[in-house]
Amino acid sequence: MLAFTFIVLFLRVSTAQGEIRSFWQVTDFHHDPNYTKIGGDPNDRKMCHRDASDPNRTLGTFGSYHCDAPWTLVEHAIAGMAKIEQNPDFILWTGDDGPHVPTSELSTPKVLRIISDITRALLRYFPDTTFFPVLGNHDYYPKGAMPPEPNTIYEHVGSYWSNSSSRWLGDEETALFQKYGYYSSVYTPPGDTKTQPIRMLGLNTVYYYTQDKLTGNLPDPAGQFSWMENECKTARANGEKIFVIGHVPPGMFERSRNTSWFYPQFNKKFLEFLKNNVDVISGNFFAHEHSDTFKVFRGKNLSAGVLFLAPAVTPWNTSLPGVGPNNPGIRLYDYDTATGRVVNIRQYWLNLTEANSRNETDWTLEYRATKRYGVPDVGGASMIELAERFLKKGDSTFDAYYGFNSVSYDFSCDAKCKTTQVCSIMCVDYDEYYRCLNYPVNVTSICLPETKNKDNDGGVFIPLYGKILIGVGGGAVVIAIVLMIVACRKKKSKERSPKPDSTEPLLDP
């Protein structure tokens, strides 16, 4: 068994033939222009002028866990990126730049000013870097109400990002973005040998967010789903790989039980898209939750897929009960230029308490994924194996993950917390997630089965060995298999409805 494991790991590592290079993901700045260390009404938390936990204490230079990011934190985060790696291949900027304040405190000009200011700051520190930005739900006014048609914000933001630098959006990408807030751009990594072109799909996943009341009743807001499918066909024809870049992710929120972001019909459709195109999509990058986590799934032919969710720059304590704040984070990925595969994550963090105490920022390496988790890479298969290790009693890997989940702020997770986390990671589908909550010990068979899947035509996938048995056994074997499938489906249909008060054992914390 040990020899077999070694061979598998060797084969995985040896497939990387190109140069290993890096790119940044930075997200959820949530800049509050009205943040101030002094002044303001001590009882007013709307703009967070003072620490809400103690009206007599002024806020820190770089922010507070009760508040959104002051400009000092925004700029020091960008400066920290430049200090660590000033020459990345590109930067993913995954949205949410405005603060968490009442709608009455904002306006379209204020939202545009925040996005413009951050764009200019990124340009100052990375003047020669390629950027692939997307919009978040706080990058519109009113927040989350993004229309599936041209509007002032799409138009102005598109002009910021196209006029900023020749390395941002080109004319064709800008024209599409100014219509619908999404775009496609092909990036070819540098290198002395042949490198893998990557088609960047900069999506507007706010269309699928339950806060967007303009899109919930539409079958395909702004035609983005059909456009995504066409982009995948183009990528296959051109020999490209795809990076899917969005703000709001599919699936459930791992820090808040039963909390989802997408409308149910859009979650199902988006997951189907990921599964059907897992062969051409080599990376999925999302944000929105402010936490450091990932989600896994199995695609066609049992291929494994993974979604990476990067933590926020803002330390803001969300209004969702029990979720809590986080320390600021910035993320660097390593990828193979010959294959387009993401091979590692280097997560950096800022201890906000220490930064305010010392009046200076020190962005330090929180973890390197392959080293801390003991995986050969961060591909879909490796991350599924990692998630399955979370289920094992006595394995401390989950404890390490949970500390990173809040960027080293919260380290306490009981059995219910762990169950919610694991079900969110392993079950992107809503129905499977609710079944997992009731039968968490069966999460792998519920959400990541190895014995069935779907082909492109939507039919039941039968592994190669199954096809051989059918060919050899003839009609009797076929009939037996059909009867078994029918029996299993009947059994599963009885389990489908969630039982929130289930007495099934929770996962050991």
Coordinates of C-alpha atoms in Angstrom, one line a residue:
M1 CA 0.0 0.0 0.0
L2 CA 2.8 2.4 0.9
A3 CA 4.5 1.6 -2.4
F4 CA 1.3 2.2 -4.3
T5 CA 0.8 5.6 -2.6
F6 CA 4.4 6.6 -3.4
I7 CA 3.8 5.8 -7.1
V8 CA 0.6 7.8 -7.2
L9 CA 2.3 10.8 -5.6
F10 CA 5.2 10.5 -8.0
L11 CA 3.0 10.4 -11.0
R12 CA 1.1 13.4 -9.9
V13 CA 4.2 15.5 -9.3
S14 CA 5.9 14.3 -12.4
T15 CA 3.0 15.6 -14.6
A16 CA 4.1 19.1 -14.0
Q17 CA 6.4 19.8 -17.0
G18 CA 6.4 23.6 -17.0
E19 CA 7.8 26.4 -14.8
I20 CA 6.0 26.9 -11.5
R21 CA 5.0 30.6 -11.4
S22 CA 2.6 32.6 -9.1
F23 CA -0.4 34.9 -9.1
W24 CA -2.3 36.8 -6.5
Q25 CA -5.9 36.8 -5.4
V26 CA -7.0 39.8 -3.3
T27 CA -10.6 40.3 -2.3
D28 CA -13.3 41.9 -0.2
F29 CA -11.5 45.2 0.7
H30 CA -14.8 46.7 1.9
H31 CA -13.3 50.1 2.3
D32 CA -15.1 52.5 4.6
P33 CA -14.1 56.1 3.6
N34 CA -15.7 57.4 6.8
Y35 CA -13.6 55.3 9.1
T36 CA -11.8 57.5 11.6
K37 CA -9.8 56.9 14.8
I38 CA -11.4 59.8 16.6
G39 CA -14.7 61.7 16.6
G40 CA -18.1 60.7 15.7
D41 CA -21.0 59.5 17.8
P42 CA -19.8 56.8 20.2
N43 CA -23.2 55.2 20.0
D44 CA -23.3 55.1 16.2
R45 CA -22.0 51.9 14.7
K46 CA -23.3 52.6 11.2
M47 CA -20.0 54.0 9.9
C48 CA -18.0 52.5 12.7
H49 CA -16.4 55.7 14.0
R50 CA -15.6 54.2 17.3
D51 CA -15.2 50.6 18.6
A52 CA -18.7 49.4 19.2
S53 CA -17.6 47.1 22.0
D54 CA -16.2 50.1 24.0
P55 CA -17.5 53.6 23.1
N56 CA -14.6 55.1 25.1
R57 CA -11.9 53.4 23.1
T58 CA -10.8 54.8 19.7
L59 CA -10.2 52.5 16.8
G60 CA -6.9 51.2 15.6
T61 CA -4.8 52.7 12.7
F62 CA -5.4 49.7 10.6
G63 CA -8.9 48.9 11.5
S64 CA -11.1 47.0 14.0
Y65 CA -12.7 43.6 14.1
H66 CA -16.0 45.5 14.4
C67 CA -15.5 47.6 11.3
D68 CA -14.7 47.7 7.6
A69 CA -11.3 48.6 6.3
P70 CA -9.8 52.1 6.6
W71 CA -7.7 53.3 3.7
T72 CA -4.5 52.5 5.7
L73 CA -5.5 48.8 5.7
V74 CA -6.4 48.8 2.0
E75 CA -3.1 50.4 1.0
H76 CA -1.0 48.3 3.4
A77 CA -2.6 45.2 2.0
I78 CA -1.6 46.1 -1.5
A79 CA 1.9 47.2 -0.4
G80 CA 2.2 43.9 1.4
M81 CA 1.5 42.0 -1.8
A82 CA 4.1 44.0 -3.6
K83 CA 6.7 43.4 -0.9
I84 CA 6.1 39.7 -0.9
E85 CA 5.8 39.2 -4.7
Q86 CA 5.9 42.3 -6.9
N87 CA 6.2 40.4 -10.2
P88 CA 3.3 37.9 -10.2
D89 CA 2.1 36.7 -13.6
F90 CA -1.3 38.3 -12.9
I91 CA -3.7 39.3 -10.1
L92 CA -7.3 38.2 -9.6
W93 CA -9.3 40.9 -7.9
T94 CA -12.6 39.3 -6.8
G95 CA -14.8 42.2 -5.8
D96 CA -16.7 43.8 -2.9
D97 CA -15.0 47.1 -2.4
G98 CA -17.7 49.2 -0.7
P99 CA -18.5 49.1 3.0
H100 CA -21.3 47.3 4.9
V101 CA -23.4 50.3 5.6
P102 CA -27.1 51.2 5.1
T103 CA -28.2 52.0 1.5
S104 CA -28.9 55.6 2.6
E105 CA -25.3 56.1 3.4
L106 CA -24.1 55.4 -0.1
S107 CA -24.8 56.4 -3.7
T108 CA -23.6 55.5 -7.2
P109 CA -20.9 58.2 -7.2
K110 CA -19.6 57.0 -3.8
V111 CA -19.4 53.4 -4.9
L112 CA -17.6 54.4 -8.2
R113 CA -15.2 56.5 -6.2
I114 CA -14.2 53.6 -4.0
I115 CA -13.6 51.3 -6.9
S116 CA -11.7 54.0 -8.7
D117 CA -9.5 54.7 -5.7
I118 CA -8.6 51.0 -5.2
T119 CA -7.9 50.6 -9.0
R120 CA -5.4 53.5 -8.8
A121 CA -3.7 52.0 -5.7
L122 CA -3.3 48.6 -7.4
L123 CA -1.8 50.4 -10.4
R124 CA 0.7 52.3 -8.3
Y125 CA 2.1 49.1 -6.8
F126 CA 1.7 46.9 -9.8
P127 CA 2.0 49.1 -12.9
D128 CA 3.1 46.3 -15.2
T129 CA 0.9 43.5 -14.0
T130 CA -2.0 41.9 -15.8
F131 CA -5.3 42.1 -13.8
F132 CA -8.5 40.1 -14.0
P133 CA -11.1 41.9 -11.8
V134 CA -14.8 41.0 -11.2
L135 CA -17.6 42.7 -9.5
G136 CA -19.1 41.8 -6.1
N137 CA -22.5 42.5 -4.6
H138 CA -21.1 45.6 -2.8
D139 CA -19.8 47.1 -6.1
Y140 CA -23.2 48.3 -7.1
Y141 CA -25.8 50.8 -5.8
P142 CA -28.1 49.7 -4.3
K143 CA -25.9 46.7 -3.2
G144 CA -26.7 43.4 -4.9
A145 CA -29.3 44.8 -7.3
M146 CA -27.3 44.2 -10.5
P147 CA -29.5 44.5 -13.6
P148 CA -28.8 42.1 -16.5
E149 CA -28.4 45.0 -18.9
P150 CA -26.1 48.0 -19.5
N151 CA -26.0 50.6 -16.7
T152 CA -23.9 53.5 -15.3
I153 CA -21.8 51.4 -13.0
Y154 CA -20.9 48.7 -15.6
E155 CA -20.0 51.5 -18.0
H156 CA -17.8 53.5 -15.6
V157 CA -16.1 50.6 -14.0
G158 CA -15.4 49.2 -17.5
S159 CA -13.7 52.4 -18.4
Y160 CA -11.6 52.4 -15.2
W161 CA -10.3 48.9 -15.9
S162 CA -9.8 49.3 -19.7
N163 CA -8.1 52.7 -19.5
S164 CA -6.0 51.8 -16.4
S165 CA -3.4 49.8 -18.4
S166 CA -3.0 47.8 -21.5
R167 CA -2.6 44.8 -19.2
W168 CA -6.2 45.1 -17.9
L169 CA -9.3 44.6 -20.1
G170 CA -9.0 45.0 -23.9
D171 CA -11.5 46.7 -26.1
E172 CA -13.5 43.5 -26.8
E173 CA -13.6 42.5 -23.1
T174 CA -14.6 46.0 -22.1
A175 CA -17.5 46.2 -24.5
L176 CA -19.0 43.0 -23.1
F177 CA -18.3 44.0 -19.5
Q178 CA -20.0 47.4 -20.0
K179 CA -23.1 45.5 -21.2
Y180 CA -23.4 42.8 -18.6
G181 CA -20.5 43.0 -16.1
Y182 CA -18.7 39.9 -17.3
Y183 CA -16.0 39.1 -19.9
S184 CA -13.6 36.6 -21.2
S185 CA -9.8 37.1 -21.8
V186 CA -7.1 34.7 -22.9
Y187 CA -3.8 34.8 -21.0
T188 CA -0.7 33.1 -22.2
P189 CA 1.9 32.6 -19.4
P190 CA 5.5 33.7 -20.1
G191 CA 8.2 31.1 -20.5
D192 CA 11.0 29.8 -22.7
T193 CA 9.1 26.7 -23.6
K194 CA 5.5 26.2 -24.7
T195 CA 3.0 27.3 -22.1
Q196 CA -0.7 26.6 -21.6
P197 CA -3.0 29.5 -22.7
I198 CA -5.7 30.1 -20.0
R199 CA -9.1 31.6 -20.8
M200 CA -10.2 33.8 -17.9
L201 CA -13.9 33.8 -17.4
G202 CA -14.6 36.9 -15.3
L203 CA -18.2 36.2 -14.2
N204 CA -20.9 38.3 -12.7
T205 CA -22.2 35.7 -10.2
V206 CA -24.2 38.4 -8.4
Y207 CA -26.9 37.6 -10.9
Y208 CA -27.4 34.3 -9.1
Y209 CA -27.3 35.9 -5.6
T210 CA -30.6 35.9 -3.6
Q211 CA -30.1 39.6 -2.9
D212 CA -30.5 40.4 -6.6
K213 CA -34.3 40.6 -6.9
L214 CA -34.0 41.6 -10.6
T215 CA -32.8 38.2 -11.7
G216 CA -34.4 35.5 -9.6
N217 CA -37.2 34.8 -12.1
L218 CA -35.0 34.8 -15.2
P219 CA -33.9 31.5 -16.7
D220 CA -30.5 32.8 -17.7
P221 CA -29.7 36.4 -16.5
A222 CA -27.9 38.3 -19.2
G223 CA -27.4 35.1 -21.1
Q224 CA -24.3 34.3 -19.0
F225 CA -24.9 30.5 -18.7
S226 CA -25.2 30.0 -22.5
W227 CA -22.2 32.3 -22.9
M228 CA -20.1 30.3 -20.4
E229 CA -20.9 27.1 -22.3
N230 CA -19.8 28.7 -25.6
E231 CA -16.6 29.9 -24.0
C232 CA -15.9 26.3 -22.9
K233 CA -16.4 25.0 -26.4
T234 CA -14.1 27.7 -27.7
A235 CA -11.4 26.8 -25.2
R236 CA -11.6 23.1 -26.1
A237 CA -11.3 23.9 -29.8
N238 CA -8.3 26.2 -29.2
G239 CA -6.5 23.9 -26.7
E240 CA -7.0 26.3 -23.8
K241 CA -7.7 25.8 -20.1
I242 CA -10.1 27.9 -18.2
F243 CA -10.0 29.8 -14.9
V244 CA -13.5 30.6 -13.6
I245 CA -13.4 33.9 -11.6
G246 CA -16.4 35.1 -9.6
H247 CA -17.3 36.8 -6.4
V248 CA -20.4 35.1 -4.9
P249 CA -19.7 31.3 -4.8
P250 CA -22.2 28.4 -5.2
G251 CA -22.9 26.0 -2.4
M252 CA -23.5 26.6 1.3
F253 CA -21.7 28.9 3.8
E254 CA -19.5 26.8 6.0
R255 CA -19.6 29.1 9.0
S256 CA -23.4 29.5 9.2
R257 CA -25.6 26.4 9.0
N258 CA -28.3 26.4 6.3
T259 CA -27.0 29.6 4.8
S260 CA -26.7 29.7 1.0
W261 CA -26.0 32.5 -1.5
F262 CA -27.4 31.3 -4.9
Y263 CA -31.0 30.9 -5.8
P264 CA -31.6 27.1 -5.8
Q265 CA -32.2 26.8 -9.5
F266 CA -29.0 28.8 -10.3
N267 CA -26.9 26.7 -7.8
K268 CA -28.0 23.5 -9.5
K269 CA -27.3 24.9 -13.0
F270 CA -23.9 26.4 -12.0
L271 CA -22.8 23.1 -10.4
E272 CA -23.9 21.2 -13.5
F273 CA -21.8 23.6 -15.6
L274 CA -18.7 22.9 -13.4
K275 CA -19.2 19.2 -13.5
N276 CA -19.8 19.0 -17.3
N277 CA -16.6 21.1 -18.0
V278 CA -14.3 19.8 -15.3
D279 CA -12.0 18.6 -18.1
V280 CA -11.3 22.1 -19.4
I281 CA -11.6 24.1 -16.2
S282 CA -8.3 24.1 -14.2
G283 CA -9.2 26.6 -11.5
N284 CA -12.3 28.1 -9.8
F285 CA -11.7 31.2 -7.7
F286 CA -14.4 32.8 -5.5
A287 CA -14.7 35.1 -2.4
H288 CA -17.6 36.8 -0.6
E289 CA -17.6 34.7 2.6
H290 CA -14.5 36.5 4.1
S291 CA -13.3 33.1 5.1
D292 CA -10.6 30.7 3.9
T293 CA -12.1 27.5 2.6
F294 CA -12.7 25.3 -0.4
K295 CA -15.4 23.2 -1.9
V296 CA -15.0 19.9 -3.9
F297 CA -17.1 18.0 -6.3
R298 CA -16.9 15.1 -8.8
G299 CA -17.5 15.9 -12.5
K300 CA -18.0 13.7 -15.5
N301 CA -16.0 10.5 -15.7
L302 CA -15.5 10.9 -11.9
S303 CA -13.0 13.7 -12.4
A304 CA -12.4 15.8 -9.3
G305 CA -13.0 19.5 -9.1
V306 CA -12.2 22.1 -6.5
L307 CA -13.4 25.7 -5.8
F308 CA -11.0 28.0 -3.9
L309 CA -12.5 30.7 -1.6
A310 CA -10.0 33.3 -0.5
P311 CA -10.4 35.3 2.8
A312 CA -11.1 39.0 3.0
V313 CA -8.9 42.1 3.6
T314 CA -11.6 43.6 5.8
P315 CA -11.8 42.2 9.3
W316 CA -15.5 43.1 9.7
N317 CA -17.6 41.0 12.0
T318 CA -20.6 39.9 9.9
S319 CA -24.1 40.4 11.1
L320 CA -24.8 36.7 10.7
P321 CA -25.0 35.1 14.2
G322 CA -22.1 33.0 15.3
V323 CA -19.8 33.7 12.3
G324 CA -17.4 36.2 13.8
P325 CA -14.7 38.4 12.4
N326 CA -11.4 37.5 10.7
N327 CA -7.9 38.7 10.4
P328 CA -7.0 40.3 7.1
G329 CA -5.7 38.0 4.4
I330 CA -4.0 38.0 1.0
R331 CA -3.4 34.9 -1.1
L332 CA -0.6 33.8 -3.5
Y333 CA -1.1 30.7 -5.8
D334 CA 1.5 28.7 -7.5
Y335 CA 0.6 27.2 -10.9
D336 CA 2.2 25.1 -13.6
T337 CA 2.6 27.2 -16.8
A338 CA 2.7 24.0 -19.0
T339 CA -0.7 22.7 -17.8
G340 CA -2.5 25.6 -16.2
R341 CA -2.9 23.5 -13.0
V342 CA -2.9 25.2 -9.6
V343 CA -0.4 23.4 -7.5
N344 CA -0.1 25.3 -4.2
I345 CA -1.5 28.1 -2.1
R346 CA 0.6 30.4 0.0
Q347 CA -1.8 32.2 2.4
Y348 CA -0.5 35.5 4.1
W349 CA -2.2 37.2 7.0
L350 CA -2.0 40.2 9.2
N351 CA -2.5 40.0 13.0
L352 CA -4.7 43.0 13.3
T353 CA -4.3 43.4 17.0
E354 CA -0.5 43.4 16.8
A355 CA -0.5 45.7 13.8
N356 CA -2.5 48.3 15.7
S357 CA -0.4 47.9 18.8
R358 CA 2.9 48.3 16.9
N359 CA 1.5 50.8 14.4
E360 CA 2.9 48.9 11.5
T361 CA 1.9 46.0 9.3
D362 CA 3.7 42.7 8.9
W363 CA 2.1 40.4 6.4
T364 CA 3.4 36.9 7.2
L365 CA 3.0 33.4 5.8
E366 CA 0.1 31.7 7.6
Y367 CA 0.5 28.4 5.8
R368 CA 1.7 26.7 2.6
A369 CA -1.0 24.3 1.6
T370 CA 1.0 21.3 0.4
K371 CA 3.3 21.5 3.5
R372 CA 0.7 22.1 6.1
Y373 CA -1.9 19.7 4.8
G374 CA 0.5 17.1 3.5
V375 CA -0.9 17.0 0.0
P376 CA 1.1 16.8 -3.3
D377 CA -0.8 19.6 -4.8
V378 CA -4.2 21.4 -4.4
G379 CA -5.9 19.8 -7.4
G380 CA -9.4 18.3 -7.1
A381 CA -8.3 14.8 -6.2
S382 CA -5.9 16.0 -3.5
M383 CA -8.5 18.3 -1.9
I384 CA -11.1 15.5 -1.8
E385 CA -8.6 13.4 0.0
L386 CA -7.9 16.3 2.4
A387 CA -11.7 16.7 3.1
E388 CA -12.0 13.0 3.8
R389 CA -9.2 13.2 6.3
F390 CA -11.4 15.7 8.2
L391 CA -13.7 12.8 8.9
K392 CA -11.1 10.7 10.6
K393 CA -11.0 10.5 14.4
G394 CA -7.8 11.6 15.9
D395 CA -6.6 13.5 12.8
S396 CA -5.6 17.0 13.7
T397 CA -5.8 18.3 10.1
F398 CA -9.3 19.7 10.5
D399 CA -8.2 21.7 13.6
A400 CA -5.5 23.4 11.5
Y401 CA -7.9 24.1 8.7
Y402 CA -10.5 25.6 11.1
G403 CA -7.9 28.0 12.5
F404 CA -7.1 29.1 9.0
N405 CA -10.8 29.4 8.1
S406 CA -11.0 32.7 10.1
V407 CA -7.4 33.7 9.2
S408 CA -6.1 32.7 12.7
Y409 CA -8.9 34.4 14.7
D410 CA -11.2 31.6 15.8
F411 CA -9.9 28.2 16.9
S412 CA -12.9 26.7 18.7
C413 CA -15.3 24.4 16.7
D414 CA -17.6 21.9 18.3
A415 CA -19.3 18.8 16.8
K416 CA -22.1 20.8 15.2
C417 CA -19.7 23.4 13.8
K418 CA -17.5 20.6 12.3
T419 CA -20.5 18.9 10.7
T420 CA -21.6 22.1 9.1
Q421 CA -18.1 22.8 7.8
V422 CA -17.5 19.4 6.3
C423 CA -21.0 19.2 4.7
S424 CA -20.4 22.6 3.1
I425 CA -17.0 21.6 1.8
M426 CA -18.1 18.3 0.4
C427 CA -21.6 19.0 -0.8
V428 CA -22.0 21.9 -3.2
D429 CA -25.5 20.7 -4.1
Y430 CA -28.2 21.9 -1.7
D431 CA -30.2 18.7 -1.4
E432 CA -27.0 16.7 -0.8
Y433 CA -25.9 19.2 1.8
Y434 CA -29.1 18.8 3.8
R435 CA -28.8 15.0 3.6
C436 CA -25.3 15.3 4.9
L437 CA -26.4 17.3 7.9
N438 CA -28.5 14.3 8.9
Y439 CA -26.1 11.6 7.9
P440 CA -22.6 13.3 8.2
V441 CA -20.8 10.0 8.5
N442 CA -22.0 9.1 5.0
V443 CA -21.0 12.4 3.5
T444 CA -18.6 10.8 0.9
S445 CA -21.2 8.4 -0.5
I446 CA -23.9 11.2 -0.4
C447 CA -22.0 14.0 -2.0
L448 CA -18.9 12.5 -3.7
P449 CA -19.9 9.0 -4.9
E450 CA -17.4 7.1 -6.9
T451 CA -19.9 4.7 -8.5
K452 CA -22.0 7.0 -10.5
N453 CA -21.8 10.3 -12.4
K454 CA -23.2 12.0 -15.5
D455 CA -22.0 12.2 -19.1
N456 CA -22.5 15.3 -21.2
D457 CA -25.9 14.0 -22.2
G458 CA -27.1 13.8 -18.6
G459 CA -27.3 10.0 -18.5
V460 CA -26.0 7.8 -15.8
F461 CA -22.3 7.2 -16.1
I462 CA -21.1 3.6 -15.8
P463 CA -17.4 3.0 -15.2
L464 CA -15.3 1.0 -17.6
Y465 CA -15.3 -2.1 -15.5
G466 CA -19.1 -1.9 -15.3
K467 CA -19.3 -1.8 -19.1
I468 CA -17.1 -4.9 -19.4
L469 CA -19.2 -6.8 -16.9
I470 CA -22.3 -5.9 -18.9
G471 CA -20.8 -7.0 -22.1
V472 CA -19.7 -10.3 -20.6
G473 CA -22.8 -11.0 -18.5
G474 CA -25.4 -10.2 -21.2
G475 CA -29.0 -9.5 -20.5
A476 CA -29.2 -11.1 -17.1
V477 CA -26.6 -8.8 -15.7
V478 CA -28.2 -5.7 -17.3
I479 CA -31.5 -6.6 -15.7
A480 CA -29.9 -7.2 -12.3
I481 CA -28.1 -3.8 -12.5
V482 CA -31.3 -2.0 -13.4
L483 CA -33.2 -3.6 -10.5
M484 CA -30.4 -2.6 -8.1
I485 CA -30.4 1.0 -9.4
V486 CA -34.2 1.2 -9.0
A487 CA -34.0 -0.2 -5.4
C488 CA -31.2 2.3 -4.5
R489 CA -33.1 5.2 -5.9
K490 CA -36.2 4.3 -4.0
K491 CA -34.2 4.1 -0.8
K492 CA -32.5 7.5 -1.5
S493 CA -35.8 9.2 -2.3
K494 CA -36.9 8.3 1.3
E495 CA -33.8 9.9 2.7
R496 CA -34.1 13.1 0.6
S497 CA -36.1 15.3 2.9
P498 CA -33.9 17.0 5.5
K499 CA -34.4 16.3 9.2
P500 CA -33.0 19.2 11.1
D501 CA -33.6 17.4 14.4
S502 CA -32.0 14.2 13.4
T503 CA -30.5 12.1 16.1
E504 CA -27.7 10.9 13.8
P505 CA -24.3 11.4 15.5
L506 CA -22.4 14.6 14.6
L507 CA -18.8 14.4 13.5
D508 CA -16.3 14.4 16.3
P509 CA -14.9 17.9 16.8

